[in-house]
PDB file of C-alpha atoms and ligand atoms in Angstrom:
ATOM      1  CA  MET X   1       8.456 -40.633 -23.978  1.00 57.00           C
ATOM      2  CA  GLN X   2       8.467 -37.704 -26.201  1.00 65.00           C
ATOM      3  CA  ALA X   3       6.270 -35.504 -23.249  1.00 88.00           C
ATOM      4  CA  ALA X   4       8.904 -36.679 -20.795  1.00 89.00           C
ATOM      5  CA  ALA X   5      11.703 -34.965 -22.911  1.00 92.00           C
ATOM      6  CA  ALA X   6      10.007 -32.214 -23.490  1.00 95.00           C
ATOM      7  CA  LEU X   7       9.283 -31.827 -19.713  1.00 96.00           C
ATOM      8  CA  LYS X   8      12.837 -32.317 -19.151  1.00 97.00           C
ATOM      9  CA  ASP X   9      13.890 -29.612 -21.645  1.00 98.00           C
ATOM     10  CA  ARG X  10      11.322 -26.951 -20.161  1.00 98.00           C
ATOM     11  CA  PHE X  11      12.777 -27.554 -16.681  1.00 98.00           C
ATOM     12  CA  GLU X  12      16.273 -27.387 -17.900  1.00 98.00           C
ATOM     13  CA  ALA X  13      15.560 -24.152 -19.626  1.00 98.00           C
ATOM     14  CA  ASP X  14      13.314 -22.082 -16.977  1.00 98.00           C
ATOM     15  CA  GLY X  15      14.494 -24.185 -14.023  1.00 98.00           C
ATOM     16  CA  PHE X  16      11.068 -24.564 -12.636  1.00 98.00           C
ATOM     17  CA  LEU X  17       7.870 -26.351 -13.872  1.00 98.00           C
ATOM     18  CA  VAL X  18       4.284 -25.398 -13.356  1.00 98.00           C
ATOM     19  CA  LEU X  19       2.103 -28.762 -13.179  1.00 98.00           C
ATOM     20  CA  PRO X  20      -1.843 -28.072 -12.886  1.00 98.00           C
ATOM     21  CA  ASP X  21      -4.397 -30.333 -11.960  1.00 98.00           C
ATOM     22  CA  PHE X  22      -1.517 -32.688 -10.068  1.00 98.00           C
ATOM     23  CA  VAL X  23      -3.136 -33.232  -6.918  1.00 98.00           C
ATOM     24  CA  GLY X  24      -7.018 -34.145  -7.137  1.00 98.00           C
ATOM     25  CA  PRO X  25      -9.585 -32.429  -4.304  1.00 98.00           C
ATOM     26  CA  GLY X  26      -9.904 -35.804  -2.271  1.00 98.00           C
ATOM     27  CA  ALA X  27      -6.238 -35.808  -1.857  1.00 98.00           C
ATOM     28  CA  ILE X  28      -6.196 -32.490  -0.929  1.00 98.00           C
ATOM     29  CA  ALA X  29      -8.655 -32.476   1.586  1.00 98.00           C
ATOM     30  CA  SER X  30      -6.698 -35.413   3.329  1.00 98.00           C
ATOM     31  CA  LEU X  31      -3.545 -33.471   3.756  1.00 98.00           C
ATOM     32  CA  ARG X  32      -5.442 -30.685   4.833  1.00 98.00           C
ATOM     33  CA  ALA X  33      -7.521 -32.618   7.515  1.00 98.00           C
ATOM     34  CA  ARG X  34      -4.322 -34.399   8.746  1.00 98.00           C
ATOM     35  CA  ALA X  35      -2.239 -31.429   9.230  1.00 98.00           C
ATOM     36  CA  ALA X  36      -5.088 -29.857  11.344  1.00 98.00           C
ATOM     37  CA  GLU X  37      -5.218 -32.968  13.499  1.00 98.00           C
ATOM     38  CA  ILE X  38      -1.467 -32.578  14.057  1.00 97.00           C
ATOM     39  CA  VAL X  39      -1.770 -28.969  15.072  1.00 96.00           C
ATOM     40  CA  ALA X  40      -4.239 -29.906  17.377  1.00 96.00           C
ATOM     41  CA  ALA X  41      -2.701 -32.523  18.658  1.00 95.00           C
ATOM     42  CA  PHE X  42       0.419 -29.873  19.152  1.00 93.00           C
ATOM     43  CA  ASP X  43       1.111 -28.727  22.956  1.00 88.00           C
ATOM     44  CA  PRO X  44       2.599 -25.036  22.567  1.00 81.00           C
ATOM     45  CA  ARG X  45       4.146 -25.655  26.006  1.00 75.00           C
ATOM     46  CA  ASP X  46       6.165 -28.699  24.404  1.00 73.00           C
ATOM     47  CA  ALA X  47       8.462 -25.756  22.656  1.00 62.00           C
ATOM     48  CA  ALA X  48       7.573 -22.402  21.373  1.00 50.00           C
ATOM     49  CA  PRO X  49      10.096 -22.402  18.919  1.00 52.00           C
ATOM     50  CA  VAL X  50       9.785 -19.502  15.822  1.00 56.00           C
ATOM     51  CA  PHE X  51      10.291 -20.309  12.533  1.00 55.00           C
ATOM     52  CA  SER X  52      12.343 -17.345  10.819  1.00 54.00           C
ATOM     53  CA  THR X  53      14.611 -17.299   7.619  1.00 58.00           C
ATOM     54  CA  ARG X  54      16.113 -13.657   8.656  1.00 55.00           C
ATOM     55  CA  ASP X  55      18.044 -14.727  11.776  1.00 59.00           C
ATOM     56  CA  GLU X  56      18.351 -18.169  10.437  1.00 56.00           C
ATOM     57  CA  ALA X  57      21.800 -19.375  12.170  1.00 47.00           C
ATOM     58  CA  LYS X  58      20.074 -18.421  15.490  1.00 56.00           C
ATOM     59  CA  THR X  59      17.318 -19.948  15.045  1.00 54.00           C
ATOM     60  CA  LYS X  60      18.188 -22.967  12.930  1.00 49.00           C
ATOM     61  CA  SER X  61      20.430 -23.869  15.406  1.00 44.00           C
ATOM     62  CA  ASP X  62      18.087 -24.375  18.086  1.00 70.00           C
ATOM     63  CA  ALA X  63      17.953 -27.890  19.016  1.00 79.00           C
ATOM     64  CA  TYR X  64      14.013 -28.047  18.262  1.00 82.00           C
ATOM     65  CA  PHE X  65      14.607 -27.207  14.732  1.00 84.00           C
ATOM     66  CA  LEU X  66      17.961 -29.378  14.206  1.00 85.00           C
ATOM     67  CA  ARG X  67      16.230 -32.583  15.874  1.00 85.00           C
ATOM     68  CA  SER X  68      13.025 -32.028  13.628  1.00 89.00           C
ATOM     69  CA  GLY X  69      14.345 -34.028  10.579  1.00 93.00           C
ATOM     70  CA  THR X  70      13.682 -37.332  11.805  1.00 93.00           C
ATOM     71  CA  THR X  71      10.349 -36.630  13.182  1.00 92.00           C
ATOM     72  CA  VAL X  72       7.184 -34.322  12.904  1.00 95.00           C
ATOM     73  CA  ARG X  73       7.209 -31.108  14.568  1.00 93.00           C
ATOM     74  CA  CYS X  74       5.131 -27.820  14.384  1.00 93.00           C
ATOM     75  CA  PHE X  75       6.562 -24.411  14.214  1.00 90.00           C
ATOM     76  CA  PHE X  76       4.946 -21.078  15.031  1.00 89.00           C
ATOM     77  CA  GLU X  77       4.992 -17.913  12.380  1.00 87.00           C
ATOM     78  CA  GLU X  78       7.633 -15.562  13.782  1.00 84.00           C
ATOM     79  CA  GLU X  79       4.613 -12.950  14.175  1.00 87.00           C
ATOM     80  CA  ALA X  80       2.561 -15.390  16.115  1.00 88.00           C
ATOM     81  CA  PHE X  81       3.018 -13.746  19.389  1.00 85.00           C
ATOM     82  CA  ASP X  82       2.002 -10.494  20.782  1.00 87.00           C
ATOM     83  CA  GLU X  83       4.239  -8.129  23.214  1.00 85.00           C
ATOM     84  CA  SER X  84       3.012 -10.206  26.213  1.00 83.00           C
ATOM     85  CA  GLY X  85       3.728 -13.429  24.520  1.00 78.00           C
ATOM     86  CA  GLY X  86       0.104 -14.951  23.808  1.00 84.00           C
ATOM     87  CA  LEU X  87      -0.903 -16.084  20.567  1.00 87.00           C
ATOM     88  CA  ARG X  88      -2.550 -12.926  18.427  1.00 90.00           C
ATOM     89  CA  GLN X  89      -4.548 -15.633  16.625  1.00 90.00           C
ATOM     90  CA  SER X  90      -5.773 -19.248  17.510  1.00 93.00           C
ATOM     91  CA  LYS X  91      -3.222 -21.948  17.691  1.00 93.00           C
ATOM     92  CA  ALA X  92      -4.602 -23.644  14.223  1.00 95.00           C
ATOM     93  CA  LEU X  93      -4.021 -19.904  12.704  1.00 94.00           C
ATOM     94  CA  SER X  94      -0.309 -19.208  14.285  1.00 93.00           C
ATOM     95  CA  ILE X  95       1.622 -22.309  12.559  1.00 94.00           C
ATOM     96  CA  ASN X  96       4.181 -21.316  10.128  1.00 93.00           C
ATOM     97  CA  LYS X  97       4.569 -24.972   9.161  1.00 95.00           C
ATOM     98  CA  ILE X  98       5.008 -28.490  10.040  1.00 96.00           C
ATOM     99  CA  GLY X  99       8.261 -30.695   9.139  1.00 95.00           C
ATOM    100  CA  HIS X 100      10.339 -32.463   8.521  1.00 96.00           C
ATOM    101  CA  ALA X 101       9.899 -36.264   8.022  1.00 97.00           C
ATOM    102  CA  MET X 102       6.376 -36.922   7.532  1.00 98.00           C
ATOM    103  CA  HIS X 103       6.574 -38.343   4.192  1.00 98.00           C
ATOM    104  CA  ASP X 104       8.209 -41.443   6.173  1.00 97.00           C
ATOM    105  CA  LEU X 105       6.483 -41.082   9.593  1.00 98.00           C
ATOM    106  CA  ASP X 106       3.018 -39.925   9.174  1.00 98.00           C
ATOM    107  CA  PRO X 107       0.490 -42.637   7.436  1.00 98.00           C
ATOM    108  CA  VAL X 108      -1.541 -39.809   5.412  1.00 98.00           C
ATOM    109  CA  PHE X 109       1.360 -37.699   4.010  1.00 98.00           C
ATOM    110  CA  ALA X 110       3.919 -41.059   3.377  1.00 98.00           C
ATOM    111  CA  ALA X 111       0.852 -41.907   1.361  1.00 98.00           C
ATOM    112  CA  PHE X 112       0.756 -39.446  -0.632  1.00 98.00           C
ATOM    113  CA  SER X 113       3.990 -38.889  -0.704  1.00 98.00           C
ATOM    114  CA  HIS X 114       4.893 -42.219  -2.468  1.00 97.00           C
ATOM    115  CA  GLY X 115       3.558 -43.807  -5.612  1.00 96.00           C
ATOM    116  CA  PRO X 116       4.119 -44.210  -9.360  1.00 96.00           C
ATOM    117  CA  LYS X 117       3.088 -40.784 -10.476  1.00 97.00           C
ATOM    118  CA  LEU X 118       6.095 -38.962  -8.300  1.00 98.00           C
ATOM    119  CA  ALA X 119       8.371 -41.592  -8.991  1.00 97.00           C
ATOM    120  CA  ALA X 120       7.940 -41.228 -13.030  1.00 97.00           C
ATOM    121  CA  LEU X 121       8.218 -37.531 -12.576  1.00 97.00           C
ATOM    122  CA  ALA X 122      11.509 -37.994 -10.846  1.00 97.00           C
ATOM    123  CA  ALA X 123      12.641 -40.325 -13.377  1.00 96.00           C
ATOM    124  CA  ASP X 124      11.613 -37.996 -16.082  1.00 97.00           C
ATOM    125  CA  LEU X 125      13.657 -35.159 -14.827  1.00 97.00           C
ATOM    126  CA  GLY X 126      16.929 -37.578 -14.729  1.00 95.00           C
ATOM    127  CA  ASN X 127      16.926 -38.759 -11.356  1.00 95.00           C
ATOM    128  CA  ALA X 128      17.589 -42.391 -11.681  1.00 92.00           C
ATOM    129  CA  ASP X 129      17.800 -43.061  -7.554  1.00 97.00           C
ATOM    130  CA  PRO X 130      15.811 -40.295  -6.147  1.00 98.00           C
ATOM    131  CA  ARG X 131      16.061 -39.833  -2.107  1.00 98.00           C
ATOM    132  CA  VAL X 132      13.614 -37.808  -0.262  1.00 98.00           C
ATOM    133  CA  TYR X 133      15.061 -36.167   2.725  1.00 98.00           C
ATOM    134  CA  GLN X 134      12.409 -33.448   3.584  1.00 97.00           C
ATOM    135  CA  SER X 135       8.786 -32.917   3.890  1.00 98.00           C
ATOM    136  CA  MET X 136       6.979 -29.661   5.064  1.00 98.00           C
ATOM    137  CA  TYR X 137       3.624 -28.581   5.167  1.00 98.00           C
ATOM    138  CA  ILE X 138       3.283 -24.748   4.991  1.00 97.00           C
ATOM    139  CA  PHE X 139       0.561 -22.860   6.340  1.00 97.00           C
ATOM    140  CA  LYS X 140       1.636 -19.069   5.414  1.00 96.00           C
ATOM    141  CA  GLN X 141      -1.152 -18.011   7.728  1.00 95.00           C
ATOM    142  CA  PRO X 142      -3.615 -15.211   7.095  1.00 93.00           C
ATOM    143  CA  ARG X 143      -2.082 -11.738   8.168  1.00 93.00           C
ATOM    144  CA  ILE X 144       0.799 -13.259   9.844  1.00 92.00           C
ATOM    145  CA  GLY X 145       2.006 -15.758   7.206  1.00 92.00           C
ATOM    146  CA  GLY X 146       5.958 -14.772   7.187  1.00 90.00           C
ATOM    147  CA  GLU X 147       8.205 -13.824   4.495  1.00 92.00           C
ATOM    148  CA  VAL X 148      10.935 -16.411   3.270  1.00 94.00           C
ATOM    149  CA  ARG X 149      13.663 -14.011   1.405  1.00 96.00           C
ATOM    150  CA  TRP X 150      15.339 -15.104  -1.523  1.00 98.00           C
ATOM    151  CA  HIS X 151      16.889 -18.438  -1.248  1.00 98.00           C
ATOM    152  CA  GLN X 152      17.938 -21.281  -3.295  1.00 98.00           C
ATOM    153  CA  ASP X 153      17.154 -24.560  -2.036  1.00 98.00           C
ATOM    154  CA  ALA X 154      20.216 -26.266  -2.306  1.00 98.00           C
ATOM    155  CA  THR X 155      21.648 -23.942  -0.043  1.00 98.00           C
ATOM    156  CA  TYR X 156      20.118 -26.720   2.563  1.00 97.00           C
ATOM    157  CA  PHE X 157      20.795 -29.783   0.363  1.00 97.00           C
ATOM    158  CA  SER X 158      24.479 -29.939  -0.671  1.00 96.00           C
ATOM    159  CA  THR X 159      25.293 -32.710  -3.153  1.00 96.00           C
ATOM    160  CA  GLU X 160      28.001 -32.653  -5.793  1.00 94.00           C
ATOM    161  CA  PRO X 161      26.732 -31.957  -8.362  1.00 96.00           C
ATOM    162  CA  VAL X 162      23.907 -29.962  -6.964  1.00 97.00           C
ATOM    163  CA  THR X 163      20.740 -32.686  -7.622  1.00 97.00           C
ATOM    164  CA  VAL X 164      18.148 -31.828  -4.905  1.00 98.00           C
ATOM    165  CA  THR X 165      14.758 -30.805  -6.369  1.00 98.00           C
ATOM    166  CA  THR X 166      11.717 -29.534  -4.700  1.00 98.00           C
ATOM    167  CA  LEU X 167       8.397 -30.533  -5.305  1.00 98.00           C
ATOM    168  CA  TRP X 168       5.710 -27.655  -4.151  1.00 98.00           C
ATOM    169  CA  PHE X 169       1.978 -28.786  -4.139  1.00 98.00           C
ATOM    170  CA  ALA X 170      -0.465 -26.229  -3.883  1.00 98.00           C
ATOM    171  CA  LEU X 171      -3.289 -26.962  -1.362  1.00 98.00           C
ATOM    172  CA  GLU X 172      -5.330 -23.771  -1.804  1.00 98.00           C
ATOM    173  CA  ARG X 173      -4.653 -21.079  -4.485  1.00 98.00           C
ATOM    174  CA  ALA X 174      -1.408 -19.000  -3.846  1.00 98.00           C
ATOM    175  CA  ASP X 175      -1.381 -15.331  -5.920  1.00 98.00           C
ATOM    176  CA  ARG X 176       0.014 -12.087  -5.270  1.00 97.00           C
ATOM    177  CA  SER X 177      -2.393 -11.543  -2.324  1.00 97.00           C
ATOM    178  CA  ASN X 178      -1.342 -14.348  -0.117  1.00 97.00           C
ATOM    179  CA  GLY X 179       1.930 -15.003  -0.521  1.00 97.00           C
ATOM    180  CA  CYS X 180       2.853 -16.975  -3.642  1.00 98.00           C
ATOM    181  CA  LEU X 181       6.184 -18.115  -4.884  1.00 98.00           C
ATOM    182  CA  TRP X 182       8.270 -15.848  -6.945  1.00 98.00           C
ATOM    183  CA  VAL X 183      11.126 -17.271  -8.952  1.00 98.00           C
ATOM    184  CA  GLN X 184      13.689 -15.943 -11.397  1.00 98.00           C
ATOM    185  CA  ARG X 185      13.155 -17.783 -14.621  1.00 98.00           C
ATOM    186  CA  GLY X 186      16.494 -19.198 -15.540  1.00 98.00           C
ATOM    187  CA  GLY X 187      18.091 -18.188 -12.627  1.00 98.00           C
ATOM    188  CA  HIS X 188      19.407 -21.923 -11.731  1.00 98.00           C
ATOM    189  CA  ARG X 189      22.107 -20.986 -14.053  1.00 98.00           C
ATOM    190  CA  THR X 190      23.334 -18.738 -11.477  1.00 98.00           C
ATOM    191  CA  PRO X 191      25.929 -20.003  -8.998  1.00 98.00           C
ATOM    192  CA  LEU X 192      25.190 -21.179  -5.483  1.00 98.00           C
ATOM    193  CA  ARG X 193      25.556 -18.274  -3.250  1.00 98.00           C
ATOM    194  CA  GLU X 194      25.005 -19.777   0.488  1.00 98.00           C
ATOM    195  CA  GLN X 195      25.205 -23.149   2.117  1.00 96.00           C
ATOM    196  CA  PHE X 196      23.848 -23.915   5.536  1.00 94.00           C
ATOM    197  CA  VAL X 197      26.271 -25.778   7.497  1.00 90.00           C
ATOM    198  CA  VAL X 198      25.599 -27.815  10.838  1.00 86.00           C
ATOM    199  CA  ASP X 199      29.147 -27.946  12.926  1.00 80.00           C
ATOM    200  CA  ALA X 200      29.265 -29.009  16.556  1.00 76.00           C
ATOM    201  CA  GLY X 201      25.452 -28.793  16.912  1.00 75.00           C
ATOM    202  CA  ALA X 202      24.945 -25.372  15.745  1.00 79.00           C
ATOM    203  CA  GLY X 203      24.027 -24.128  11.976  1.00 83.00           C
ATOM    204  CA  ARG X 204      25.063 -21.121  10.463  1.00 87.00           C
ATOM    205  CA  LEU X 205      24.911 -19.781   6.813  1.00 93.00           C
ATOM    206  CA  GLU X 206      28.039 -19.744   4.699  1.00 95.00           C
ATOM    207  CA  GLN X 207      28.639 -17.490   1.869  1.00 97.00           C
ATOM    208  CA  ARG X 208      29.957 -19.660  -1.107  1.00 97.00           C
ATOM    209  CA  ASP X 209      29.163 -16.916  -4.035  1.00 98.00           C
ATOM    210  CA  ALA X 210      29.112 -13.213  -3.755  1.00 98.00           C
ATOM    211  CA  ALA X 211      26.518 -13.030  -6.970  1.00 98.00           C
ATOM    212  CA  PRO X 212      23.804 -10.694  -5.833  1.00 98.00           C
ATOM    213  CA  TRP X 213      19.970 -11.652  -5.535  1.00 98.00           C
ATOM    214  CA  PRO X 214      17.788 -11.156  -8.507  1.00 98.00           C
ATOM    215  CA  VAL X 215      16.274  -7.458  -8.665  1.00 97.00           C
ATOM    216  CA  GLU X 216      12.885  -6.991  -8.506  1.00 95.00           C
ATOM    217  CA  ALA X 217      11.996  -6.905 -12.257  1.00 97.00           C
ATOM    218  CA  GLU X 218      13.504 -10.553 -12.588  1.00 98.00           C
ATOM    219  CA  ALA X 219      11.138 -11.938 -10.275  1.00 98.00           C
ATOM    220  CA  GLU X 220       8.255 -13.589 -11.746  1.00 98.00           C
ATOM    221  CA  ALA X 221       4.635 -14.589  -9.618  1.00 98.00           C
ATOM    222  CA  VAL X 222       3.844 -18.264  -9.849  1.00 98.00           C
ATOM    223  CA  GLU X 223       0.263 -17.605  -8.967  1.00 98.00           C
ATOM    224  CA  VAL X 224      -1.480 -21.411  -9.181  1.00 98.00           C
ATOM    225  CA  GLU X 225      -4.711 -23.140  -8.302  1.00 98.00           C
ATOM    226  CA  ALA X 226      -5.077 -25.616  -5.585  1.00 98.00           C
ATOM    227  CA  GLY X 227      -3.870 -29.048  -6.808  1.00 98.00           C
ATOM    228  CA  THR X 228      -1.175 -27.675  -8.833  1.00 98.00           C
ATOM    229  CA  LEU X 229       2.594 -29.092  -8.605  1.00 98.00           C
ATOM    230  CA  VAL X 230       5.290 -26.537  -8.925  1.00 98.00           C
ATOM    231  CA  VAL X 231       8.902 -28.019  -9.327  1.00 98.00           C
ATOM    232  CA  LEU X 232      11.679 -26.166  -8.799  1.00 98.00           C
ATOM    233  CA  HIS X 233      15.772 -26.671  -9.371  1.00 98.00           C
ATOM    234  CA  GLY X 234      17.739 -26.369  -6.289  1.00 98.00           C
ATOM    235  CA  LEU X 235      19.862 -23.479  -7.851  1.00 98.00           C
ATOM    236  CA  LEU X 236      16.627 -21.561  -8.701  1.00 98.00           C
ATOM    237  CA  PRO X 237      16.250 -18.114  -6.840  1.00 98.00           C
ATOM    238  CA  HIS X 238      12.671 -18.073  -5.135  1.00 98.00           C
ATOM    239  CA  TYR X 239      10.894 -15.982  -2.467  1.00 98.00           C
ATOM    240  CA  SER X 240       7.580 -15.458  -0.865  1.00 97.00           C
ATOM    241  CA  ALA X 241       6.185 -12.210   0.408  1.00 93.00           C
ATOM    242  CA  PRO X 242       4.493 -11.856   3.823  1.00 94.00           C
ATOM    243  CA  ASN X 243       0.683 -13.070   3.887  1.00 96.00           C
ATOM    244  CA  ARG X 244      -1.252  -9.819   4.546  1.00 96.00           C
ATOM    245  CA  SER X 245      -4.269 -11.178   3.605  1.00 97.00           C
ATOM    246  CA  ALA X 246      -7.206 -12.801   5.056  1.00 96.00           C
ATOM    247  CA  SER X 247      -6.817 -15.972   3.492  1.00 95.00           C
ATOM    248  CA  SER X 248      -4.340 -18.688   4.454  1.00 96.00           C
ATOM    249  CA  ARG X 249      -1.995 -20.245   1.601  1.00 97.00           C
ATOM    250  CA  HIS X 250      -1.501 -24.072   2.287  1.00 97.00           C
ATOM    251  CA  ALA X 251       1.378 -25.815   0.246  1.00 98.00           C
ATOM    252  CA  TYR X 252       3.066 -29.298   0.987  1.00 98.00           C
ATOM    253  CA  THR X 253       6.527 -29.676  -0.236  1.00 98.00           C
ATOM    254  CA  LEU X 254       9.068 -32.730  -0.804  1.00 98.00           C
ATOM    255  CA  HIS X 255      12.985 -32.184  -1.273  1.00 98.00           C
ATOM    256  CA  PHE X 256      14.649 -35.164  -3.142  1.00 98.00           C
ATOM    257  CA  VAL X 257      18.316 -35.658  -3.974  1.00 98.00           C
ATOM    258  CA  ASP X 258      19.592 -38.092  -6.632  1.00 96.00           C
ATOM    259  CA  GLY X 259      21.234 -40.682  -4.489  1.00 96.00           C
ATOM    260  CA  ARG X 260      23.754 -41.508  -7.080  1.00 96.00           C
ATOM    261  CA  VAL X 261      26.006 -38.891  -6.017  1.00 96.00           C
ATOM    262  CA  PRO X 262      27.715 -38.148  -2.746  1.00 95.00           C
ATOM    263  CA  TYR X 263      25.097 -36.054   0.269  1.00 96.00           C
ATOM    264  CA  ASP X 264      27.469 -33.801   2.321  1.00 94.00           C
ATOM    265  CA  PRO X 265      27.992 -34.857   5.797  1.00 90.00           C
ATOM    266  CA  CYS X 266      27.525 -31.243   6.782  1.00 88.00           C
ATOM    267  CA  ASN X 267      24.127 -30.944   5.535  1.00 93.00           C
ATOM    268  CA  TRP X 268      21.691 -30.517   8.215  1.00 92.00           C
ATOM    269  CA  LEU X 269      19.036 -33.375   7.318  1.00 94.00           C
ATOM    270  CA  GLN X 270      21.164 -36.641   7.932  1.00 93.00           C
ATOM    271  CA  ARG X 271      19.583 -40.140   7.912  1.00 94.00           C
ATOM    272  CA  GLU X 272      21.153 -43.025   9.423  1.00 89.00           C
ATOM    273  CA  GLY X 273      21.138 -46.458   8.223  1.00 88.00           C
ATOM    274  CA  ASP X 274      18.173 -47.560  10.236  1.00 93.00           C
ATOM    275  CA  PHE X 275      16.028 -44.644   8.885  1.00 96.00           C
ATOM    276  CA  PRO X 276      17.169 -44.155   5.444  1.00 95.00           C
ATOM    277  CA  ALA X 277      16.202 -41.475   2.774  1.00 96.00           C
ATOM    278  CA  GLN X 278      14.124 -43.727   0.755  1.00 96.00           C
ATOM    279  CA  GLY X 279      12.583 -42.545  -2.968  1.00 97.00           C
ATOM    280  CA  PHE X 280       9.054 -42.600  -4.420  1.00 97.00           C
ATOM    281  CA  ALA X 281       8.442 -46.220  -4.951  1.00 90.00           C
TER     282      ALA X 281
HETATM  283 FE1  FE2 O   1      12.679 -22.695  -0.842  1.00 72.49          FE
END
């Protein structure tokens, strides 16, 4: 009980937690193997959308993206293609991520994404009714792994008050060389700067507050070993640099909100009654 209170205190003070050895080698291997199977089964001719946070409104209004919230789809790295439209690397080394409902729809990811350990963690952090809206398998591919600029995850999960929490499971070592997370310690006490809203089938980023993003000196690298769980507060500014190294940086993420507070109907991820967002139990 005391450990849980200490964890919550630390989370509330810093806006993030680093929990080493949260995931064992067997679970890491099974998630990695399953992700490889999903990519192997993916036919690029089905769609060739590129995921980029630079040109977010355009990319995210793409129907392929907006309809991925209740299914499992692959997205290419922005730099996956050369000038002639061919892949620079093999397909397996060109996928930016898989998203966004494998935690409910894929048996291997669903098994990992539920259970008493995650339920207890969510409860320890004060979420009485966690609802998991999103899962992503992020590859951060060698050489072409794209940058994700400064942002706050609450931009994509509006609730009043903000309750979204990110679980970021390192499936490989993440360090400065291969594009680890960078955070602003304590930055969850700054305002929400942007809101991603969907309106008439198109998505756009709207500014909510003119507060500047952190300067370089305020950014702290979160270098972690495989198996570490990083927990992020929804208002914590964070980013990751491009991966120019020869090593990938795989991670699996879950985003949950507290079901006791209103969930914004303008959020891009919506669940209907026959496919509700569920908890960890
Ligand atoms: Fe994020």
